[in-house]
mmCIF file of C-alpha atoms and ligand atoms in Angstrom:
data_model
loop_
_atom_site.group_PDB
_atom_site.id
_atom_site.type_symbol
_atom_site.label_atom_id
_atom_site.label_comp_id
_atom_site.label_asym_id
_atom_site.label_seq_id
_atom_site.Cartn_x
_atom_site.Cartn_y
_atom_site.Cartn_z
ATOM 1 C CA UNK A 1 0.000 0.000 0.000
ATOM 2 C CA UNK A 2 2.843 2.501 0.727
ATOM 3 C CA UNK A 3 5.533 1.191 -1.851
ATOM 4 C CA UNK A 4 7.560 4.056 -2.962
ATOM 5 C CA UNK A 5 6.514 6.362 -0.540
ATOM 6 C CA UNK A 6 8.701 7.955 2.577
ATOM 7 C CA UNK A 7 7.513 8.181 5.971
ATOM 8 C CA UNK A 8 8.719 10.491 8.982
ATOM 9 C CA UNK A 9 7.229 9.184 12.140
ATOM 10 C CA UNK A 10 7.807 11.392 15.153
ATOM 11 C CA UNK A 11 8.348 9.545 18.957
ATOM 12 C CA UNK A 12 8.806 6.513 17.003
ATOM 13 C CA UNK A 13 11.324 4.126 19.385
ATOM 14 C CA UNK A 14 8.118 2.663 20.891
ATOM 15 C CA UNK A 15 4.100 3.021 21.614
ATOM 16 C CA UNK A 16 1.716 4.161 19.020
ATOM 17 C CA UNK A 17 5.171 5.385 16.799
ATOM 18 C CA UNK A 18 6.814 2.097 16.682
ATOM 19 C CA UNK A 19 3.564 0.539 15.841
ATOM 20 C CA UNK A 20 2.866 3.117 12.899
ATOM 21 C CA UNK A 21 6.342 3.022 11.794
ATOM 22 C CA UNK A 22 5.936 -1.261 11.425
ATOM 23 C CA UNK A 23 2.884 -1.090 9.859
ATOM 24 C CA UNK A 24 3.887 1.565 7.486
ATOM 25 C CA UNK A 25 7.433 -0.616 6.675
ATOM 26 C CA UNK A 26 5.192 -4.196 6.185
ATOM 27 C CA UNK A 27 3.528 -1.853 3.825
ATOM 28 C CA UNK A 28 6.997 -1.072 1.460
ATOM 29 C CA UNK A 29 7.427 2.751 2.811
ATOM 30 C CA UNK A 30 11.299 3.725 3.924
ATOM 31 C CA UNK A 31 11.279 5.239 7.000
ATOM 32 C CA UNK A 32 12.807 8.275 8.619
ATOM 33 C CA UNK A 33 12.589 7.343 12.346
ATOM 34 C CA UNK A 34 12.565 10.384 14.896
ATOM 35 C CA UNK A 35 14.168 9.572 18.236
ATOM 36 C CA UNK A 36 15.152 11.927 21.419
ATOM 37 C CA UNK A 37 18.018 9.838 22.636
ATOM 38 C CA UNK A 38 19.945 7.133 20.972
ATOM 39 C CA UNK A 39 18.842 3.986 23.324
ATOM 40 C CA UNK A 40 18.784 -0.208 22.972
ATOM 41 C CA UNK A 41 15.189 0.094 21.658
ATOM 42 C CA UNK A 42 15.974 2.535 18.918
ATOM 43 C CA UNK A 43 18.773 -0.571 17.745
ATOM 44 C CA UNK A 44 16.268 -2.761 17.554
ATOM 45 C CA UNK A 45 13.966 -1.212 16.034
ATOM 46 C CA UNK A 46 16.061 0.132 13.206
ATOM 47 C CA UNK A 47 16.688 -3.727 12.357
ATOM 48 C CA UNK A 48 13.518 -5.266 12.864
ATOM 49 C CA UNK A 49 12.138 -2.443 9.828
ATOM 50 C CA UNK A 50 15.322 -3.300 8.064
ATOM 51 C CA UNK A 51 14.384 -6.587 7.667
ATOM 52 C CA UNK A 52 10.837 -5.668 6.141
ATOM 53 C CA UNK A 53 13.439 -5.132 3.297
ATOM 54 C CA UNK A 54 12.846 -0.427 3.439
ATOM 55 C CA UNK A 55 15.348 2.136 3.545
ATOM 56 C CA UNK A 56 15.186 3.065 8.161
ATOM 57 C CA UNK A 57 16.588 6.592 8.294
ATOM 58 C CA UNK A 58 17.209 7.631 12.213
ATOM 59 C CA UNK A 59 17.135 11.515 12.749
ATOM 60 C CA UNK A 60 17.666 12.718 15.969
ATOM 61 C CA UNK A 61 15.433 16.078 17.329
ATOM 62 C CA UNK A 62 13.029 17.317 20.353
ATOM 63 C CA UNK A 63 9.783 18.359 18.290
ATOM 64 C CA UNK A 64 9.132 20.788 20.962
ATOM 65 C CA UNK A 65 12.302 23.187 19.035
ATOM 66 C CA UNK A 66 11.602 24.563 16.043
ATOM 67 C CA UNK A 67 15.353 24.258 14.462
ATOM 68 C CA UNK A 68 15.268 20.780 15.438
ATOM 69 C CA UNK A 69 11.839 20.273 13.884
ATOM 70 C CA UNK A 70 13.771 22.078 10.642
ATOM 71 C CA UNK A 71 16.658 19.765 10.917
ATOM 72 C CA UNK A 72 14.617 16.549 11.516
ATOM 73 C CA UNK A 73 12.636 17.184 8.474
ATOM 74 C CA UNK A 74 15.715 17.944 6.652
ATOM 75 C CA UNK A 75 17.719 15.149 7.466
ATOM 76 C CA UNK A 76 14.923 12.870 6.330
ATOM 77 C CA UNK A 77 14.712 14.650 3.083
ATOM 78 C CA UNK A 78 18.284 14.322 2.282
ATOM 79 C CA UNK A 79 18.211 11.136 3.468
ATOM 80 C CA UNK A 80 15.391 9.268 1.886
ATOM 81 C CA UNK A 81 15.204 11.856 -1.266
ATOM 82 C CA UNK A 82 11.292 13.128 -0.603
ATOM 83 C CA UNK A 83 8.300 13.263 2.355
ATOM 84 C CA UNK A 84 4.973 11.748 1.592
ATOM 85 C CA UNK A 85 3.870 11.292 5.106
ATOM 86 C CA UNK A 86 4.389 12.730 7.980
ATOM 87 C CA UNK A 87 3.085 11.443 11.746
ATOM 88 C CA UNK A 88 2.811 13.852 14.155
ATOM 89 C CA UNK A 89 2.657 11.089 17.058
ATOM 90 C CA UNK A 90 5.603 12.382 19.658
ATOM 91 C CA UNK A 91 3.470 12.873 23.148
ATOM 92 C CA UNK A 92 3.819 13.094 26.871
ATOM 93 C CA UNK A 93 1.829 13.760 29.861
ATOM 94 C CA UNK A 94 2.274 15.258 32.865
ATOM 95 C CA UNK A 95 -1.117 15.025 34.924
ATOM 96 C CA UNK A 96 -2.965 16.817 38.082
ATOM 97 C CA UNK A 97 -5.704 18.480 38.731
ATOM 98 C CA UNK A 98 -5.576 21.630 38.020
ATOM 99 C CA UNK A 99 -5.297 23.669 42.112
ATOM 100 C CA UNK A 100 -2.188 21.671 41.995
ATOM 101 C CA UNK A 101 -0.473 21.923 38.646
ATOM 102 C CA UNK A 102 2.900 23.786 38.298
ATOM 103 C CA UNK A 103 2.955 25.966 35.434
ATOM 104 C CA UNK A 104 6.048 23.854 34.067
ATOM 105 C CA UNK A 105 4.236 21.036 33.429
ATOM 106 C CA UNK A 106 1.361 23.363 31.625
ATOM 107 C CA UNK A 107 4.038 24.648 30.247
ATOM 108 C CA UNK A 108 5.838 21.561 28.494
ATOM 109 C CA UNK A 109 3.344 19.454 27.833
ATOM 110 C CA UNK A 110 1.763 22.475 25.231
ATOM 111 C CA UNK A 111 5.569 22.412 23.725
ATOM 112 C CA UNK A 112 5.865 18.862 23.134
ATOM 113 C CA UNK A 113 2.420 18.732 21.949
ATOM 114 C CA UNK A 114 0.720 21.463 20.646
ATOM 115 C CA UNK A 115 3.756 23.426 19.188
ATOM 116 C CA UNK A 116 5.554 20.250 18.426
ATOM 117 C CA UNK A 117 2.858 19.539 15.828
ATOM 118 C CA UNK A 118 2.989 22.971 14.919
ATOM 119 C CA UNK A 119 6.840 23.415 14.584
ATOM 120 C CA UNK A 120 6.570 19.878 12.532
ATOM 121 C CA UNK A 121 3.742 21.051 10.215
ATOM 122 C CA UNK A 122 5.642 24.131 9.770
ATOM 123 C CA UNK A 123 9.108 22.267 8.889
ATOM 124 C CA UNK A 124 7.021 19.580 6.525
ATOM 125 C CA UNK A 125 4.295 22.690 4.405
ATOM 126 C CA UNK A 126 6.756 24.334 2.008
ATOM 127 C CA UNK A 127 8.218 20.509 0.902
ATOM 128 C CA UNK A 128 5.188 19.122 0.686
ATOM 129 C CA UNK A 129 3.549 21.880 -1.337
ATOM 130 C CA UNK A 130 6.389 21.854 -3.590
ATOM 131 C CA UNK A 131 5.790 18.157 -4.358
ATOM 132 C CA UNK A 132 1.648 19.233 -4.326
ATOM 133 C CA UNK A 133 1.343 15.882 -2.666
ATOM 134 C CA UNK A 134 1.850 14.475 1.059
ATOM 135 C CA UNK A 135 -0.397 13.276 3.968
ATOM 136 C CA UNK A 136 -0.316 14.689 7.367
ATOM 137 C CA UNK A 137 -1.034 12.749 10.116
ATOM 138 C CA UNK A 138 -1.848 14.268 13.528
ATOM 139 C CA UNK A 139 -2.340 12.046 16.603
ATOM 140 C CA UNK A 140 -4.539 13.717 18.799
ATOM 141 C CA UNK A 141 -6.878 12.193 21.606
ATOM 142 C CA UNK A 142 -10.457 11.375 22.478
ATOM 143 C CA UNK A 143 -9.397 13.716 25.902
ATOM 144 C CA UNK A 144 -8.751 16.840 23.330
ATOM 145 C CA UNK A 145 -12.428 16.012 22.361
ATOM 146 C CA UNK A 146 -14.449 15.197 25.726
ATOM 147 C CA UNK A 147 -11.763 16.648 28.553
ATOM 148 C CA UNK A 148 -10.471 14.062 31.307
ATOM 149 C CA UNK A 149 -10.344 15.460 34.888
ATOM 150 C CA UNK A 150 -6.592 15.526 35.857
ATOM 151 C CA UNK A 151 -5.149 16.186 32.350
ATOM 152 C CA UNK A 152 -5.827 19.702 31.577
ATOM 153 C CA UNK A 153 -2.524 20.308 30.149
ATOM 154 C CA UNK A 154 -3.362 17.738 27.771
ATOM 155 C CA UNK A 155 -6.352 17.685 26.960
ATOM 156 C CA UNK A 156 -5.770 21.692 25.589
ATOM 157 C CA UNK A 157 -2.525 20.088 23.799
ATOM 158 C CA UNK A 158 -4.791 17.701 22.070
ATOM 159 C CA UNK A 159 -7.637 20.285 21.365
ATOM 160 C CA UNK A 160 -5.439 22.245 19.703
ATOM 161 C CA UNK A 161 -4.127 19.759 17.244
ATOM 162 C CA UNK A 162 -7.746 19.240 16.195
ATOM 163 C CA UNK A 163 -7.484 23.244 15.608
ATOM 164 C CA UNK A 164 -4.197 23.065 14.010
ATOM 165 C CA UNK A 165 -5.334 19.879 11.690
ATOM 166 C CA UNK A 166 -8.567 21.761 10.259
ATOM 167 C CA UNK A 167 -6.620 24.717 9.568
ATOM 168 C CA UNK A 168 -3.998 23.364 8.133
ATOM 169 C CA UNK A 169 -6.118 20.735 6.032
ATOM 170 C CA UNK A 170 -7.692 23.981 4.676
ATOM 171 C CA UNK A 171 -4.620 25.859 3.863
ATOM 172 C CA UNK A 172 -2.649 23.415 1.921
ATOM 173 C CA UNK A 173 -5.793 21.355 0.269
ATOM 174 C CA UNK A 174 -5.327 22.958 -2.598
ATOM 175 C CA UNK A 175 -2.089 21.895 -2.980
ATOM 176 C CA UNK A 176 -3.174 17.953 -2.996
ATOM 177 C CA UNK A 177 -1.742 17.535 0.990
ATOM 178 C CA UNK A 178 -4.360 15.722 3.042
ATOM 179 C CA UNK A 179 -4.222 16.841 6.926
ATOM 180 C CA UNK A 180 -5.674 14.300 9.219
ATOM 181 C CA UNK A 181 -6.133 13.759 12.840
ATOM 182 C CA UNK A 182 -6.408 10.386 15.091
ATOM 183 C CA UNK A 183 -8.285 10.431 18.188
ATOM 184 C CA UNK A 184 -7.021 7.612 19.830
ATOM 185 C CA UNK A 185 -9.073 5.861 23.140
ATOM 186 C CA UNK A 186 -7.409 4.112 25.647
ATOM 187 C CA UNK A 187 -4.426 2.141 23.917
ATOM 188 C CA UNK A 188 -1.808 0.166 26.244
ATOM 189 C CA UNK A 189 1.599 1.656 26.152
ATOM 190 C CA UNK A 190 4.089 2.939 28.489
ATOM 191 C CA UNK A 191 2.108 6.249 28.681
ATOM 192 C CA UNK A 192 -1.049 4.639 29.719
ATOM 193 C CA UNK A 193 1.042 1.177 31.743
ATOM 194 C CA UNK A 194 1.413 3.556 34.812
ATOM 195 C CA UNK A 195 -2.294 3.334 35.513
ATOM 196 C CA UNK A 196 -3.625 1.385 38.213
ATOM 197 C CA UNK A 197 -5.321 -2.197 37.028
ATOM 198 C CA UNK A 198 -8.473 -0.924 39.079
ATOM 199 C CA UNK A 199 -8.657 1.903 36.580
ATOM 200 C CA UNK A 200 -7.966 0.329 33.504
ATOM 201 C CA UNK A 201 -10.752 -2.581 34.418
ATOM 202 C CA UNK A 202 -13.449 0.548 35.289
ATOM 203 C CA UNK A 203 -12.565 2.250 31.903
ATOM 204 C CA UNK A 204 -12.572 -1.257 30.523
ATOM 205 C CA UNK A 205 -15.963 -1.809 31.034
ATOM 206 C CA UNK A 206 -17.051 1.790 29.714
ATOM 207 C CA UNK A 207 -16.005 0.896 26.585
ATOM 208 C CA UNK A 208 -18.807 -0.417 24.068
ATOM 209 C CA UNK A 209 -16.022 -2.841 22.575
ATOM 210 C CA UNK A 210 -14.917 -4.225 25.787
ATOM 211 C CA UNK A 211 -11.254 -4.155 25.319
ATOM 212 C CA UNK A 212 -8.487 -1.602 25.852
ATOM 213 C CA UNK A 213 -7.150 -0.366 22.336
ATOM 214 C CA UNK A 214 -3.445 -1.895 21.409
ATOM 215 C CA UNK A 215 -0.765 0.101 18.991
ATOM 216 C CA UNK A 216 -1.542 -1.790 16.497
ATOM 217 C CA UNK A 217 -5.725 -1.229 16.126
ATOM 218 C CA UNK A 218 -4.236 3.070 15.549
ATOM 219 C CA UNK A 219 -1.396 1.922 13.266
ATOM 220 C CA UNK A 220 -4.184 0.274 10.920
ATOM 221 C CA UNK A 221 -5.747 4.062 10.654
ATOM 222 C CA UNK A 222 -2.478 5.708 10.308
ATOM 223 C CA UNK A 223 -1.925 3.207 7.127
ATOM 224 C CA UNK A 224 -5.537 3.854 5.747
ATOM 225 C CA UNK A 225 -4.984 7.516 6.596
ATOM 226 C CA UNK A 226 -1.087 7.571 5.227
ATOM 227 C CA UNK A 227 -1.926 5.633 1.906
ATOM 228 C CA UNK A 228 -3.724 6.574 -1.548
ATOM 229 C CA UNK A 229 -7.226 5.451 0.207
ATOM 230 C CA UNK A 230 -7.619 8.338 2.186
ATOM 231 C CA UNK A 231 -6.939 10.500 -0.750
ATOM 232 C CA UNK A 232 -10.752 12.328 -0.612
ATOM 233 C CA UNK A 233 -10.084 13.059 3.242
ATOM 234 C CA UNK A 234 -8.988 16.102 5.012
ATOM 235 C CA UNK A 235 -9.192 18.007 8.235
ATOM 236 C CA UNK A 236 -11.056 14.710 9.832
ATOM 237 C CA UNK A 237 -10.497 14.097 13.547
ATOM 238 C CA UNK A 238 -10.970 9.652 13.185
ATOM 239 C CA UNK A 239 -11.273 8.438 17.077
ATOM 240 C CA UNK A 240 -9.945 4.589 17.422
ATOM 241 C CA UNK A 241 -11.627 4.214 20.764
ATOM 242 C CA UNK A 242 -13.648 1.349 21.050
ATOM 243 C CA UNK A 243 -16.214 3.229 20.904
ATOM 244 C CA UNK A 244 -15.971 4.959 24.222
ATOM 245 C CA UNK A 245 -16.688 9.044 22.756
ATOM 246 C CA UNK A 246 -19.299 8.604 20.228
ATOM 247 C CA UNK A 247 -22.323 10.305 20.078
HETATM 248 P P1 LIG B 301 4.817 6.654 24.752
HETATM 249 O O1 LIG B 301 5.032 7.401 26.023
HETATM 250 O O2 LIG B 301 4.861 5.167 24.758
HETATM 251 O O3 LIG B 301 5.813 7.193 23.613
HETATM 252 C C1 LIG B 301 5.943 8.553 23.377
HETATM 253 C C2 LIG B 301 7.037 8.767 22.373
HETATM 254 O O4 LIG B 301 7.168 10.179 22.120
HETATM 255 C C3 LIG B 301 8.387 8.280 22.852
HETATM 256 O O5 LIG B 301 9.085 7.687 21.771
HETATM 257 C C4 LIG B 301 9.082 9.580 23.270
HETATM 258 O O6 LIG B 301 10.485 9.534 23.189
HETATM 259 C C5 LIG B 301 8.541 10.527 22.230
HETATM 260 N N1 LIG B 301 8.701 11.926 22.599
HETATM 261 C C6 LIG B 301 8.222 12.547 23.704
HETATM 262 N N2 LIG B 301 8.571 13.842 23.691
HETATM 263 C C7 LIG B 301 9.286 14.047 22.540
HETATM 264 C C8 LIG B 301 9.904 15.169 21.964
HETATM 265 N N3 LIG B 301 9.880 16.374 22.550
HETATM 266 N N4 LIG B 301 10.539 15.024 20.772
HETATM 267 C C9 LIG B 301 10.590 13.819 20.156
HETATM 268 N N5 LIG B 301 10.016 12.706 20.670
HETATM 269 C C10 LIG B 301 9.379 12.829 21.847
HETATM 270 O O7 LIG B 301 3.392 7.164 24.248
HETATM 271 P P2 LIG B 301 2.258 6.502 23.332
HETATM 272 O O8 LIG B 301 2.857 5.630 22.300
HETATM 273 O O9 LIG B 301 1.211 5.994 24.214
HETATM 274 O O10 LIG B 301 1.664 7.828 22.665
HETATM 275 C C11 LIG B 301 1.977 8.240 21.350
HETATM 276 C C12 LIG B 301 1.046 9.388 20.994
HETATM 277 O O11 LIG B 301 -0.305 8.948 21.105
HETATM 278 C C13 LIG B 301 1.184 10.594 21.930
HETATM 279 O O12 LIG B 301 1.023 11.785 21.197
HETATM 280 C C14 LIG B 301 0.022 10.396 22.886
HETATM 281 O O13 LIG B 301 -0.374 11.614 23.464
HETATM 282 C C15 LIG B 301 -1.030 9.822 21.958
HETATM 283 N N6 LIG B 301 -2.083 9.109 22.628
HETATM 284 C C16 LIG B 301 -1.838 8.002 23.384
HETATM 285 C C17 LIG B 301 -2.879 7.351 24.009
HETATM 286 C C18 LIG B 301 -2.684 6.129 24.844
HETATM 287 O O14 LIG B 301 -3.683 5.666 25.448
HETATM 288 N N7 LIG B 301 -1.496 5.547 24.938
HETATM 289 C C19 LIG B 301 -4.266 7.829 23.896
HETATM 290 C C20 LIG B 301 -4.406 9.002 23.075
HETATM 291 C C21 LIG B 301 -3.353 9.607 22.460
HETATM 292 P P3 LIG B 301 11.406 9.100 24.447
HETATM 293 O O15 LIG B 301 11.536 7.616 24.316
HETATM 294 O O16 LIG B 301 12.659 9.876 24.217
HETATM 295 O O17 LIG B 301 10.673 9.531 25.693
#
């Protein structure tokens, strides 16, 4: 489905990004991997999407800097010759209720979020409207469209990538770029591993599907989303939930 194309997946060493960035390799893209810090995992990775027979690019960069957003982007255009897709996954959280949160962790979760979507849109628009071609994919969360008591930090992060997505996707849709976001539910990673089992059983059994959400079941939208499929859709916010936000 992706054969030919180049993907930049940002936060990709594990979670949601490693998943995407599999998915996306099984599918023939070469990948330009974005990591923080060089790590074991980051090895292993690169050779497990080597041997889905792509071209695995790693480029260094905190998306929460703009010139490392520019050089991130660059790198993998140098690299891997062109951008067709970008993912816009890198995240963090840094919860409490709101009497009690320090301004720093307002603060940084908005840069790693919110203007690390931003400063990677930014880096991506002028090479993608060159090409008049590419696919932007945002990952947002079901919190930045019903809240969540404790994460107010992100839950505005997320928010504003749905803003972000549906002004972008109407900027550059002339240009033949489709800008999407995923809302993603409750999916087990190391973000979400740090919750008690007593929670995740009680949101467990608010979902209609009955299951937490795995990597994988947002890595099948990001394909859909990344590939010629999606080709008629823009400025959508897609929630892989379960089921738990609709309405
Ligand atoms: P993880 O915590 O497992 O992984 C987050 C990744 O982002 C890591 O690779 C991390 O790198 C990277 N990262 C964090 N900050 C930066 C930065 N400034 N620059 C570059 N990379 C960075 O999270 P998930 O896989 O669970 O989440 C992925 C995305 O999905 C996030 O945007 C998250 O908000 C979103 N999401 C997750 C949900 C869930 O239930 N898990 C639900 C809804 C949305 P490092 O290894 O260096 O820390």
């Amino acid at each position: 489905m992706l054969k030919g194309k180049v993907a930049l997946i940002t936060g990709a060493t594990r979670g949601i990004g490693k998943a995407i960035a599999l998915k996306f390799a099984e599918n023939g893209a070469d990948i330009a991997l974005n990591y923080r810090s060089d790590n074991e995992a980051l090895r292993t990775l690169v050779s497990e999407l080597e041997d889905k027979g792509v071209k695995v690019l790693p480029v260094q960069g905190d998306v929460s800097v703009l010139e490392d957003a520019n050089k991130i982007v660059k790198e993998a255009v140098d690299g891997l010759g062109k951008l067709d897709i970008v993912v816009n996954n890198a995240g963090i959280t840094k919860d409490g209720l709101i009497v009690r949160m320090k301004e720093e962790d307002f603060d940084a979760v908005i840069d790693t979020n919110l203007k690390g979507t931003f400063n990677m849109m930014k880096a991506t628009s002028s090479i993608m409207m060159k090409q008049r071609s590419g696919k932007i994919i945002n990952i947002s969360s079901v919190v930045g469209l019903v809240g969540n008591a404790g994460q107010s930090n992100y839950s505005a992060s997320k928010a504003g990538i749905i803003g972000l997505t549906k002004s972008i996707a109407r900027e550059l849709g002339g240009r033949g770029i489709n800008v999407n976001a995923i809302a993603p539910g409750f999916i087990q990673t190391d973000m979400t591993d740090v919750l008690s089992d007593k929670i995740k059983e009680s949101m467990e059994s608010t979902i209609p599907l009955k299951r937490l959400g795995n990597p994988e079941d947002v890595a099948n939208l990001a394909l859909f989303l990344g590939s010629n499929l999606s080709d008629y859709i823009t400025g959508q916010v897609i929630a892989v939930d379960g089921g738990m936000t609709m309405n």
